[in-house]
Short mmCIF file of C-alpha atoms and ligand atoms in Angstrom, two decimals:
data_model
loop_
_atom_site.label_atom_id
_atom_site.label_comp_id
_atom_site.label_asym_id
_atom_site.label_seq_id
_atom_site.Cartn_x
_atom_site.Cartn_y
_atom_site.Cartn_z
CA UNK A 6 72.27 120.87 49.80
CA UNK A 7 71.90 118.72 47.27
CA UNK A 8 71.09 114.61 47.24
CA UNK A 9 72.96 111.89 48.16
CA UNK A 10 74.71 110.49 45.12
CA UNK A 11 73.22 106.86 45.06
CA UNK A 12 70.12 106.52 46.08
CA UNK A 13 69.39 103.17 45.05
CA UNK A 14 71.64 101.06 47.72
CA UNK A 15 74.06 98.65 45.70
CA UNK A 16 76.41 96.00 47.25
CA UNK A 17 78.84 97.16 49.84
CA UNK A 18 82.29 95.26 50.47
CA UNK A 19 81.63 94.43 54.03
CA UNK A 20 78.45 93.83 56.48
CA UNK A 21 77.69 97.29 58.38
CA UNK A 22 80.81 97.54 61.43
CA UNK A 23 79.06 95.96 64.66
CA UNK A 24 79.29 97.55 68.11
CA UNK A 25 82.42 95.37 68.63
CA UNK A 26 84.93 96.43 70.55
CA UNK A 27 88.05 97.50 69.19
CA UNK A 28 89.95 94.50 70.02
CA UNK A 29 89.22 90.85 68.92
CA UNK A 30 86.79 89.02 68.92
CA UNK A 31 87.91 86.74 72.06
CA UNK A 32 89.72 89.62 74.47
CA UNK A 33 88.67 92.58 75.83
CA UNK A 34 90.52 95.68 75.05
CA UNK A 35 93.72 96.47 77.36
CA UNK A 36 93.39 99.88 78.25
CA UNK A 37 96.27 99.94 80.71
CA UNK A 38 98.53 100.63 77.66
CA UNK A 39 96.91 103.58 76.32
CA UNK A 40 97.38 106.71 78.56
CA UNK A 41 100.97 105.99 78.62
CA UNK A 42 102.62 108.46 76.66
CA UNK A 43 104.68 108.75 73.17
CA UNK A 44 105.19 104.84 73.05
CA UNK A 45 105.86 103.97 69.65
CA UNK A 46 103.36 101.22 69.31
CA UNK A 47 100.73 101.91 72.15
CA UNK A 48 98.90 98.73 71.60
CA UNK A 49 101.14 95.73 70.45
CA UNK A 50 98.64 93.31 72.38
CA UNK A 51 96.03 94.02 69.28
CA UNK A 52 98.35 93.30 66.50
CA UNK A 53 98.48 89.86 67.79
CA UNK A 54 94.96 89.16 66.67
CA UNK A 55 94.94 86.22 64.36
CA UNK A 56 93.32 87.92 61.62
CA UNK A 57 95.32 91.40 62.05
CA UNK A 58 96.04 90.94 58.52
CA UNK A 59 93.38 90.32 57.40
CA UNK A 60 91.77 93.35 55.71
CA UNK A 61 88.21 92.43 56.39
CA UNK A 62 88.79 91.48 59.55
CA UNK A 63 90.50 95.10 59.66
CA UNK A 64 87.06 97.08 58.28
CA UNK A 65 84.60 94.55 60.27
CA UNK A 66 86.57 96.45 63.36
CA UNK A 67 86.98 99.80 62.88
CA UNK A 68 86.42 102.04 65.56
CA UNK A 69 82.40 104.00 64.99
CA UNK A 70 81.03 104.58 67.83
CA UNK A 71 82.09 106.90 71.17
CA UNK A 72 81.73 103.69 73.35
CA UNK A 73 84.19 102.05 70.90
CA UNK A 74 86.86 104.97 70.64
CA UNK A 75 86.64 105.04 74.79
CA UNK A 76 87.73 101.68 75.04
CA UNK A 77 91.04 102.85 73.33
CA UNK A 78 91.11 106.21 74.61
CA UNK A 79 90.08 106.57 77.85
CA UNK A 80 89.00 110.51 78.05
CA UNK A 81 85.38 110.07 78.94
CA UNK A 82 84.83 113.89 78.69
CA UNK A 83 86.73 114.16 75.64
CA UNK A 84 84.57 111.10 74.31
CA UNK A 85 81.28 112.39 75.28
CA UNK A 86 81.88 115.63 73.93
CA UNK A 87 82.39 114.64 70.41
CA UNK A 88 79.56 112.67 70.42
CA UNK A 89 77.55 115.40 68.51
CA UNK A 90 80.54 115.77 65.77
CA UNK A 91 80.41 111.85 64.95
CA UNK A 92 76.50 112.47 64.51
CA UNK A 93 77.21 114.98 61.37
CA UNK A 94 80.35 113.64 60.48
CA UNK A 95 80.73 109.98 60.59
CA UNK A 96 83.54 108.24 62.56
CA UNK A 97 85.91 104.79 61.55
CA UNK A 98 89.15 104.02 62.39
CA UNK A 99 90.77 100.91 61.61
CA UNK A 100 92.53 98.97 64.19
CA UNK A 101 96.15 99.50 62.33
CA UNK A 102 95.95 102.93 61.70
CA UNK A 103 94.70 103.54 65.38
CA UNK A 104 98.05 101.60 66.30
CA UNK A 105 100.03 103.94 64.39
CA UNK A 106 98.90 107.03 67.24
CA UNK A 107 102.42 107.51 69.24
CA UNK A 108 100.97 109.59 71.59
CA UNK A 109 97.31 109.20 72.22
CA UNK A 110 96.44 112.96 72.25
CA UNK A 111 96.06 116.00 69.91
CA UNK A 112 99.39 116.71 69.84
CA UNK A 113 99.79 113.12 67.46
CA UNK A 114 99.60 113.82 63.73
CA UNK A 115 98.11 110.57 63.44
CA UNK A 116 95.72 111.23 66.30
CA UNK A 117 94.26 114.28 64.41
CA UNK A 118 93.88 112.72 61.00
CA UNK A 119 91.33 109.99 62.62
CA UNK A 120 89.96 111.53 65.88
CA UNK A 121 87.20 113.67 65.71
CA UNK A 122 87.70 117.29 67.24
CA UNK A 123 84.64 119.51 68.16
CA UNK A 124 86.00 122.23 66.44
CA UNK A 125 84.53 120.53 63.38
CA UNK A 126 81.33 121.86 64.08
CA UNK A 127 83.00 125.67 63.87
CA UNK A 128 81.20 126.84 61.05
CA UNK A 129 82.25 130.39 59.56
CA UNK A 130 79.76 132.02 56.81
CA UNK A 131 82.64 131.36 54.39
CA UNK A 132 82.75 128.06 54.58
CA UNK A 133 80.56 125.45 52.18
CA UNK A 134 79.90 121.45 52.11
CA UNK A 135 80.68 121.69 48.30
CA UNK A 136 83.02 124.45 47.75
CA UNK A 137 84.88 122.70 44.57
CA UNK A 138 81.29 122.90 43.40
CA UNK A 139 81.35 119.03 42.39
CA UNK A 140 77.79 118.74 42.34
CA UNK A 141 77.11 121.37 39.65
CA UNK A 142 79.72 119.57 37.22
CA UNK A 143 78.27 115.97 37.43
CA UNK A 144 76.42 115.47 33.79
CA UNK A 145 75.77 111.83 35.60
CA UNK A 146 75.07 111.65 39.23
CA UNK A 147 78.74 110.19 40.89
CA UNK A 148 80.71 111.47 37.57
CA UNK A 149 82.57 114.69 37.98
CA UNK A 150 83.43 116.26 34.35
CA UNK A 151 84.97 119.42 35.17
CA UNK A 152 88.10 119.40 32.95
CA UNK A 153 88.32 119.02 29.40
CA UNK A 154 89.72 115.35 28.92
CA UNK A 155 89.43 113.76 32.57
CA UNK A 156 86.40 112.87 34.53
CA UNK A 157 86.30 111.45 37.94
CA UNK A 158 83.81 109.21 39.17
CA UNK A 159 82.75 108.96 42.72
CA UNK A 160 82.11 104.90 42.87
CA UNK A 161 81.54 104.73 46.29
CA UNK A 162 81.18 106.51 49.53
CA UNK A 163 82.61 104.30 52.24
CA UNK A 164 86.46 104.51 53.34
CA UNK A 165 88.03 102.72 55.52
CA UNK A 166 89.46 105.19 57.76
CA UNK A 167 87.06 108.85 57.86
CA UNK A 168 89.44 111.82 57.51
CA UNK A 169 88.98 114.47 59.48
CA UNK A 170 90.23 116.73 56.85
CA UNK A 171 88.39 115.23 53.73
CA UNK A 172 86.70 117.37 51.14
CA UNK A 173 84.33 115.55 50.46
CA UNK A 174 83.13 115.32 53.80
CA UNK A 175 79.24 115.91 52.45
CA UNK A 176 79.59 112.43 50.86
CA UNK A 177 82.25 109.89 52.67
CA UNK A 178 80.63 107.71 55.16
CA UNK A 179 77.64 109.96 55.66
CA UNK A 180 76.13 106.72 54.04
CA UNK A 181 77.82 103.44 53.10
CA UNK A 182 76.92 102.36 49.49
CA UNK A 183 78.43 101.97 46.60
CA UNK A 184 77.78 102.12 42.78
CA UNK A 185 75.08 100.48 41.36
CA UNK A 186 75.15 98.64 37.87
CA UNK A 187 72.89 101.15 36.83
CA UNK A 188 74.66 104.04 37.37
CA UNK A 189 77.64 102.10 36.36
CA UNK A 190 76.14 102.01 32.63
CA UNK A 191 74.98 105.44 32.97
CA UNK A 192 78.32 106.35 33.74
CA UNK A 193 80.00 104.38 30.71
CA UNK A 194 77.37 105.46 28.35
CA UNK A 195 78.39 109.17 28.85
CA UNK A 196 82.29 108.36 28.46
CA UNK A 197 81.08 107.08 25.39
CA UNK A 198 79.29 109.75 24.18
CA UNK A 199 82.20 112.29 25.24
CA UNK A 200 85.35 110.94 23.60
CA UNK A 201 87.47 113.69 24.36
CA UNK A 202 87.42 111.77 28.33
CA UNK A 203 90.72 109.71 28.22
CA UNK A 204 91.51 109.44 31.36
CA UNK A 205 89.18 108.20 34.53
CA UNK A 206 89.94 108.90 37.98
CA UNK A 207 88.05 106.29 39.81
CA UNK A 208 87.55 107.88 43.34
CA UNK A 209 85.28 107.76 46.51
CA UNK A 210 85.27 107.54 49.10
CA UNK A 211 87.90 104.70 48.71
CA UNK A 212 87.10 102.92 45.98
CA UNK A 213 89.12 99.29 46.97
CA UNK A 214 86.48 99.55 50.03
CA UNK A 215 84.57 97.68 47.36
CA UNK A 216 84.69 94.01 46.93
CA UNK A 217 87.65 92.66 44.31
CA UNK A 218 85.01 91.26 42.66
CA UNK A 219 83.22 95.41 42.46
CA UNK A 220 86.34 96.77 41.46
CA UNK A 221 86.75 94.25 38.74
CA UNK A 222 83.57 94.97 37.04
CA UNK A 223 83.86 98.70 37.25
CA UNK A 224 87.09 98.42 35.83
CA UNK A 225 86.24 96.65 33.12
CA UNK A 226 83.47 98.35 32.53
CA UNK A 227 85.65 101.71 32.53
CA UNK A 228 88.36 99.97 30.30
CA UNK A 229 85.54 99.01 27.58
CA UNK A 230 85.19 102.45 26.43
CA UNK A 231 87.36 102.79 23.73
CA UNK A 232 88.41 106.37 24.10
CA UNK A 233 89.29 105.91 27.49
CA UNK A 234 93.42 106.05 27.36
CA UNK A 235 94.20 105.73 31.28
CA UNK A 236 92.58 104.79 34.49
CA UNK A 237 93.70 105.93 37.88
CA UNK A 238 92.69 104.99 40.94
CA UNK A 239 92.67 107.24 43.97
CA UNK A 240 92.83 105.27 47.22
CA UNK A 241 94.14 105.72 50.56
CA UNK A 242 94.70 101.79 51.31
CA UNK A 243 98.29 101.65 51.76
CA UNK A 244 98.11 104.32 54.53
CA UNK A 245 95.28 103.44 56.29
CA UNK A 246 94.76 99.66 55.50
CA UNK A 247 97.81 98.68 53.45
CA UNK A 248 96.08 94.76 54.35
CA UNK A 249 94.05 95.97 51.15
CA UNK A 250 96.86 95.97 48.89
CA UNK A 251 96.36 91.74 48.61
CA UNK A 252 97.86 89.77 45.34
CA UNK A 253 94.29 89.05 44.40
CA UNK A 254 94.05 92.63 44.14
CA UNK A 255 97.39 93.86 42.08
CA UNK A 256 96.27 90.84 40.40
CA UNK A 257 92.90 92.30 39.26
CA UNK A 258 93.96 96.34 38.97
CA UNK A 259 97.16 95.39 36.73
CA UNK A 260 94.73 93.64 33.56
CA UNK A 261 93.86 97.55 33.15
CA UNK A 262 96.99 99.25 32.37
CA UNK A 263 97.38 101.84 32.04
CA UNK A 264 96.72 102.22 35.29
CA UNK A 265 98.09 104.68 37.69
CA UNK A 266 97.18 104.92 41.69
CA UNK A 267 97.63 108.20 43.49
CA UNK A 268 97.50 107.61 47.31
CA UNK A 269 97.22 110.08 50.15
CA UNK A 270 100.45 110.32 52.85
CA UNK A 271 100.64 113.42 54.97
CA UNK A 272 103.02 112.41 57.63
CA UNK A 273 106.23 110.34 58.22
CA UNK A 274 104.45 107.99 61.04
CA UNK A 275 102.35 107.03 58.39
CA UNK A 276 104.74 105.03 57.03
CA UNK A 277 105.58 101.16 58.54
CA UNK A 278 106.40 98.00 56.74
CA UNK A 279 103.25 97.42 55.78
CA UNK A 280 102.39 100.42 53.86
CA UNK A 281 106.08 99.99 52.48
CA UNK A 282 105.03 96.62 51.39
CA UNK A 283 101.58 97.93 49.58
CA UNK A 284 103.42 100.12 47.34
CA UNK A 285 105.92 97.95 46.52
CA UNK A 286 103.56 95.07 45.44
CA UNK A 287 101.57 97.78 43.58
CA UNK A 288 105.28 99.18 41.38
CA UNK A 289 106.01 95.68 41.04
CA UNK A 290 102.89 95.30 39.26
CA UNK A 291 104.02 98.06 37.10
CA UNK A 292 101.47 100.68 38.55
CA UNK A 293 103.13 103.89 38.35
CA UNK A 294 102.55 105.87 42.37
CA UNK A 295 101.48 109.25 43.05
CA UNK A 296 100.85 110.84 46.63
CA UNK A 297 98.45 113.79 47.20
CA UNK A 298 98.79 115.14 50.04
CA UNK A 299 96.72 117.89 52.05
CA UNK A 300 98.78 120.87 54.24
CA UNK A 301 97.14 120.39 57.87
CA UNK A 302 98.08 122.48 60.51
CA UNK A 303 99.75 121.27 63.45
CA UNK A 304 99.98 118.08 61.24
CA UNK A 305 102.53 118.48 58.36
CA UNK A 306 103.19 122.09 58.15
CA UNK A 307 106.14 122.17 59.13
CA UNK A 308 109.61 122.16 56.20
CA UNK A 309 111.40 119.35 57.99
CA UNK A 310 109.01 117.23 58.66
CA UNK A 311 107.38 117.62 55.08
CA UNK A 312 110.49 117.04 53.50
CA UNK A 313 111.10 113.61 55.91
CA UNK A 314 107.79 112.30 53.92
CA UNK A 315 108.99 113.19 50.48
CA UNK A 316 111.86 111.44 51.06
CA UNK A 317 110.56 108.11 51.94
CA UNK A 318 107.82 108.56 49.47
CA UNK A 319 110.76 108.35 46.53
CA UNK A 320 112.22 105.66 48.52
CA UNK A 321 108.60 103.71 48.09
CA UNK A 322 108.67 104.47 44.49
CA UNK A 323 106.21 106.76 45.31
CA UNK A 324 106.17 110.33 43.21
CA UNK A 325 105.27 113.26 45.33
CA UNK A 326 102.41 114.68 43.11
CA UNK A 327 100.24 117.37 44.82
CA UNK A 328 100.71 119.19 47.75
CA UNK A 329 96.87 120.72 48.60
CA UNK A 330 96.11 123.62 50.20
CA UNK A 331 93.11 122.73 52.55
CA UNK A 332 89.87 123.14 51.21
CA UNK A 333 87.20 126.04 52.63
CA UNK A 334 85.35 122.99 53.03
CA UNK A 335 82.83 122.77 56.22
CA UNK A 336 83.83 120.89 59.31
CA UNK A 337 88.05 121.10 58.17
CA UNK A 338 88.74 125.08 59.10
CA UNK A 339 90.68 123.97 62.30
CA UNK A 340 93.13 122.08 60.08
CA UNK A 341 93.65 125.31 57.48
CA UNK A 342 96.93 126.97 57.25
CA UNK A 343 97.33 130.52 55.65
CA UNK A 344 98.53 129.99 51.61
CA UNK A 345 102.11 131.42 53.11
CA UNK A 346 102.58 127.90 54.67
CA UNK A 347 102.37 126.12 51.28
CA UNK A 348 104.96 128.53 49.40
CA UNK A 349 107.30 128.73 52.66
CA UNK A 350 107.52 124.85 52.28
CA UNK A 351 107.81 124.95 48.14
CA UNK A 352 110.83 127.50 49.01
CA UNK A 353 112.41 125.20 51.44
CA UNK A 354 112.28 121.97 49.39
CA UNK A 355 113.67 123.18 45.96
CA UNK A 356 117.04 123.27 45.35
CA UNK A 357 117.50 121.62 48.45
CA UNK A 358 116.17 118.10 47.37
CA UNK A 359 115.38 116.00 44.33
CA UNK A 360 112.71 117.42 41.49
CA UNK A 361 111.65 113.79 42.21
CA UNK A 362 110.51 114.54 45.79
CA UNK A 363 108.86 117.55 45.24
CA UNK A 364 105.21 117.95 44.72
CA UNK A 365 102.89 121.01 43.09
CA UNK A 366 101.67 122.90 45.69
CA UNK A 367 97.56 123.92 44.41
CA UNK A 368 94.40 125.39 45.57
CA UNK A 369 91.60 123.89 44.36
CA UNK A 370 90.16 127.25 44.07
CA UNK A 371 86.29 127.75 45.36
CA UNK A 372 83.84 128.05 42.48
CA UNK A 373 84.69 125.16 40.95
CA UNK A 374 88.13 126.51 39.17
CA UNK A 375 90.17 124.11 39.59
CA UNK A 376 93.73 122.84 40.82
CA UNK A 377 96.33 126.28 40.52
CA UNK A 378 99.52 125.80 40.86
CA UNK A 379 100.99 128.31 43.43
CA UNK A 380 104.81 128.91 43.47
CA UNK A 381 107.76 130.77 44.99
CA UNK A 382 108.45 133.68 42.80
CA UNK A 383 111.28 132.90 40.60
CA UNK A 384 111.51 135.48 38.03
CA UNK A 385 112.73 138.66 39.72
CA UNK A 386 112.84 141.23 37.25
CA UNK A 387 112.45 141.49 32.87
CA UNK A 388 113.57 143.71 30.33
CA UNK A 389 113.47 143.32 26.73
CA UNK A 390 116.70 141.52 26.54
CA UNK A 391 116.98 140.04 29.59
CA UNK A 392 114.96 138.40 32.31
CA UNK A 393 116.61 138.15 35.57
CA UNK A 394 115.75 134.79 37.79
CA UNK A 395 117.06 133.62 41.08
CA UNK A 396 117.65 130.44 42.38
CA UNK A 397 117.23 129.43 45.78
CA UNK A 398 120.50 130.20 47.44
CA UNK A 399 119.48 133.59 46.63
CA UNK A 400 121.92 133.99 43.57
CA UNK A 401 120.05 136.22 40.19
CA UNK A 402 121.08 135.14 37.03
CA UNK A 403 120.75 137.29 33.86
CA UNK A 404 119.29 135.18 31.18
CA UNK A 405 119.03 136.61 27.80
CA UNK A 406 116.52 136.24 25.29
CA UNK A 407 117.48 135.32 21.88
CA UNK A 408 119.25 137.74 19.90
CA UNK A 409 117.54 139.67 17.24
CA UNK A 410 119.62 141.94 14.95
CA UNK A 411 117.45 144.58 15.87
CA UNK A 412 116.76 144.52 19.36
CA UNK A 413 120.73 146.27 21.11
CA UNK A 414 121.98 143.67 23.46
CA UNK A 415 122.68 146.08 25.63
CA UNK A 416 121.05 148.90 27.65
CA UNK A 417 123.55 149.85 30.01
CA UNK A 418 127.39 149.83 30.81
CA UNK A 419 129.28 148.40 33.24
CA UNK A 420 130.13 150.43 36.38
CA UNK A 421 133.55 149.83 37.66
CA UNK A 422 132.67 151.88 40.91
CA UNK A 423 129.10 150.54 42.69
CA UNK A 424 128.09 146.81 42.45
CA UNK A 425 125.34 145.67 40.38
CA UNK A 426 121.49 145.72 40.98
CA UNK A 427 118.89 144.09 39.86
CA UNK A 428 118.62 146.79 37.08
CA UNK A 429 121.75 146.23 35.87
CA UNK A 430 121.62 142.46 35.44
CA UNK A 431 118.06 143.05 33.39
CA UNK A 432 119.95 145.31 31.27
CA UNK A 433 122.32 142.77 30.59
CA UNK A 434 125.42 145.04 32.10
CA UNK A 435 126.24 142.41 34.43
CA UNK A 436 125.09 138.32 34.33
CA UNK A 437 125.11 137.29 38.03
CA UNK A 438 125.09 138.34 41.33
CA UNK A 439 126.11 135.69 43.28
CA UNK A 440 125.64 135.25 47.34
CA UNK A 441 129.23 134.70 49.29
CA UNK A 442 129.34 131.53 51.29
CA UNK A 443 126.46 129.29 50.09
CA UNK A 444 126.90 125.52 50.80
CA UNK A 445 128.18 124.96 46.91
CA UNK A 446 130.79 128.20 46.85
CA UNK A 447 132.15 126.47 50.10
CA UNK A 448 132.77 123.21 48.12
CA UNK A 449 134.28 124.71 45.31
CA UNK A 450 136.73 126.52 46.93
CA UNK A 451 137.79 123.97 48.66
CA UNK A 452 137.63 121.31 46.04
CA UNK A 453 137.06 121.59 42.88
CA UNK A 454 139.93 123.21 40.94
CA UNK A 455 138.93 123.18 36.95
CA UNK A 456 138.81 119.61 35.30
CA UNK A 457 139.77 118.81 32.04
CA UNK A 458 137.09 116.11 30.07
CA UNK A 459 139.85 113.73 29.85
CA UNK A 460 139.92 113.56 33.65
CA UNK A 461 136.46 113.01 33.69
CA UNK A 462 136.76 108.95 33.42
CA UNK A 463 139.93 108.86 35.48
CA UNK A 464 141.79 108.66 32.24
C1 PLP B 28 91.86 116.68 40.58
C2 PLP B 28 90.79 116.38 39.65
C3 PLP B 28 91.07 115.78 38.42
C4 PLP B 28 92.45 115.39 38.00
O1 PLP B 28 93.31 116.47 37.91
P1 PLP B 28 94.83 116.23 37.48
O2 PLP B 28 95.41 117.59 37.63
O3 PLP B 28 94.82 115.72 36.09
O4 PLP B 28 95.40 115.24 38.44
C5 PLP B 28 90.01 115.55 37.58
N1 PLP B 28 88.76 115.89 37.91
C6 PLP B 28 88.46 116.46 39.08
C7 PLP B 28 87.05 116.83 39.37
C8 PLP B 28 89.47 116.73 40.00
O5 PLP B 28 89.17 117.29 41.18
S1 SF4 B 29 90.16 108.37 52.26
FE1 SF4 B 29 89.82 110.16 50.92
S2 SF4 B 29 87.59 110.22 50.59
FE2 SF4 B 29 87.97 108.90 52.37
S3 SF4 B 29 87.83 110.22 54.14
FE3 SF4 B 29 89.99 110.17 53.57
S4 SF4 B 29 90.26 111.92 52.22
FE4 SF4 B 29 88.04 111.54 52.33
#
């Protein structure tokens, strides 16, 4: 395994989380609430803290420790037991996206995403703490260069909330520090020696962890190189701490534009007012929104419900980016779905919603090779003239390829006895073959008798 990325400690945005208990700072935690069942807001008593708004207040008490997570869950077996998983892999929760569980068991997407499971410590040969390889592509300790003319920059290793699923679980919270100005100059000094870099993903951890005064400098330290064209920031903030998202802050990220922000949403319940109100400060600061989100079993894999997020994400201004396939990354094989899950849900969305509201699905292949896209099949057959696609009510379409004097336009004849093939609409004998009673035949025949252009306008 290889070293931790910073080893001399720099400034960290908040004092180290206390044993606190979950609550406040003046009332015990209620657990009366909490084994009562699929309750949409299991806890309203904490929101009621004066400071629940406050985002420091928010990190200062997240849930760490077993003794802390008992308080809100009351499973003392269950507790105990991962005890031993919170050793390897740390553990923080903050207070709002704890209140966001509906249902304080494993059956609760959000549940999963922050509790830790003991099947974290399965650990099959095929598995790896690195398997993107990150560590082999950093020319500067923290600074992953891995594609021609982007770079991404781990500036710190503390989030706010500790995925269970992250894939970059051999970094994130296994220590809390964050760049130094050292490595900060390091880091500028090679964007400056490699112009072809134009475009820095600042990333973590959570980079707006940091102080605004942090993420300022870095910034602007980022933004000094000339051949840097864009910034983005990759943050999960306005799903787990949307408090984050303050004025000071859109205030502070928007003197760098370009800058774009790609957040992380997996699940419907993840979105609430207040993550609605994050991205909306962040568009109105003309910060263009991108979601990457991972496929999790038992989480999100599911059509409906992954088309339900998608939805609102357009709604939130937010574009629907990547759709990841999860990572052969140690301590995350529970949450792994078979690559079928991915293109089943690619299949279901398009067509069926807006290009808007549809991510890429990828595999950040092992080895280090990068995001591939991975797609329905489209194309169905080719010839020399024709290639024959389908869309997804199932209908093929013959599409030709330009004519050339010398290539025949056609290879075959129409049959007036059997219906077409495949064959036949690659040979360009026939041009469609088009499925009876889809949704759209339905409405044509019973609407949509031929219109002239000078209806068009009601003239
Ligand atoms: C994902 C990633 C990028 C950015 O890839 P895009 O496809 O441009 O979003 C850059 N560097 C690394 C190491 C990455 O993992
Ligand atoms: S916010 Fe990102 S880096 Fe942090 S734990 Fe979640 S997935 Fe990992």
């Amino acid at each position: 395994m290889s070293q931790p990325l910073y080893v001399e400690t720099a400034e960290v945005s908040d004092k180290p989380p206390s044993r606190q208990a979950l609550v406040s700072d003046d009332e015990p935690p209620s657990t009366t609430a909490v084994a009562t069942v699929a309750t949409a807001a299991p806890k309203p008593s904490i929101q009621t803290h004066s400071r629940w708004n406050d985002w420091r207040w928010q990190m200062s008490h997240r849930i760490r420790s077993v003794e802390q997570l008992f308080g809100y869950f009351p499973d003392k077996a269950y507790c105990q037991s991962i005890e031993p998983v919170i050793g390897k892999y740390p553990m923080a929760i903050t207070p709002y996206y704890a209140s966001l569980i509906r249902k304080v068991d494993l059956a609760d997407p959000v549940f999963q995403m922050c509790v830790p499971q003991l099947d974290e410590l399965y650990d099959p040969p095929f598995l790896s703490s690195d398997p993107l390889e990150e560590h082999d592509d950093m020319p500067v300790p923290g600074l992953v260069h891995r594609y021609p003319d982007r770079a991404l920059l781990i500036a710190t290793t503390t989030c706010s909330m500790y995925c269970r699923h992250c894939t970059r679980k051999r970094v994130a919270g296994t220590r809390e520090t964050s760049i130094s100005a050292r490595r900060l100059e390091q880091v500028t000094a090679y964007l400056t020696a490699h112009p072809e870099v134009s475009d820095v993903i600042v990333s973590g951890g959570d980079p707006l962890t940091m102080s605004d005064e942090s993420i300022d400098m870095i910034l602007s330290a980022i933004r000094k190189v000339p051949s840097v064209q864009i910034i983005r920031v990759g943050t999960r903030m306005p799903v787990v701490l949307p408090m984050r998202i303050t004025d000071n802050l859109v205030n502070i990220l928007k003197k760098y534009h370009p800058l774009w922000i790609n957040t992380h949403f997996n699940h419907p319940n993840e979105i609430t007012p207040e993550s609605m109100e994050a991205c909306r400060k962040l568009a109105d600061a003309g910060i263009p929104l991108g979601n990457q989100s991972v496929l999790l079993r038992n989480v999100n894999d599911n059509p409906q419900v992954y088309e339900q997020l998608c939805r609102m994400l357009v709604r939130m201004r937010v574009r629907p980016y990547y759709l990841y396939q999860c990572d052969l990354v140690r301590g995350v094989e529970h949450f792994r779905t078979p690559v079928s899950k991915g293109i089943e849900i690619m299949e279901y969305l398009r067509g069926r919603v807006s290009g808007l509201a549809i991510p890429l699905f990828v595999i950040d292949a092992p080895h280090g090779g990068g995001k591939i896209p991975v797609l329905p099949n489209y194309i169905v057959s080719t010839s020399p003239t024709h290639t024959v696609i389908r869309n997804f009510e199932g209908m093929l379409i013959s599409y030709p390829e330009p004519a050339h004097r010398d290539t025949p336009r056609m290879m075959a004849e129409p049959s007036h006895d059997t219906a077409p093939g495949v064959w036949e609409l690659a040979s360009g004998a026939y041009s469609r073959i088009q499925p009876a009673r889809t949704i759209r035949q339905v409405r044509r025949q019973a609407c949509c008798h031929h219109i002239e252009n000078s209806e068009l306008l009601g003239q």
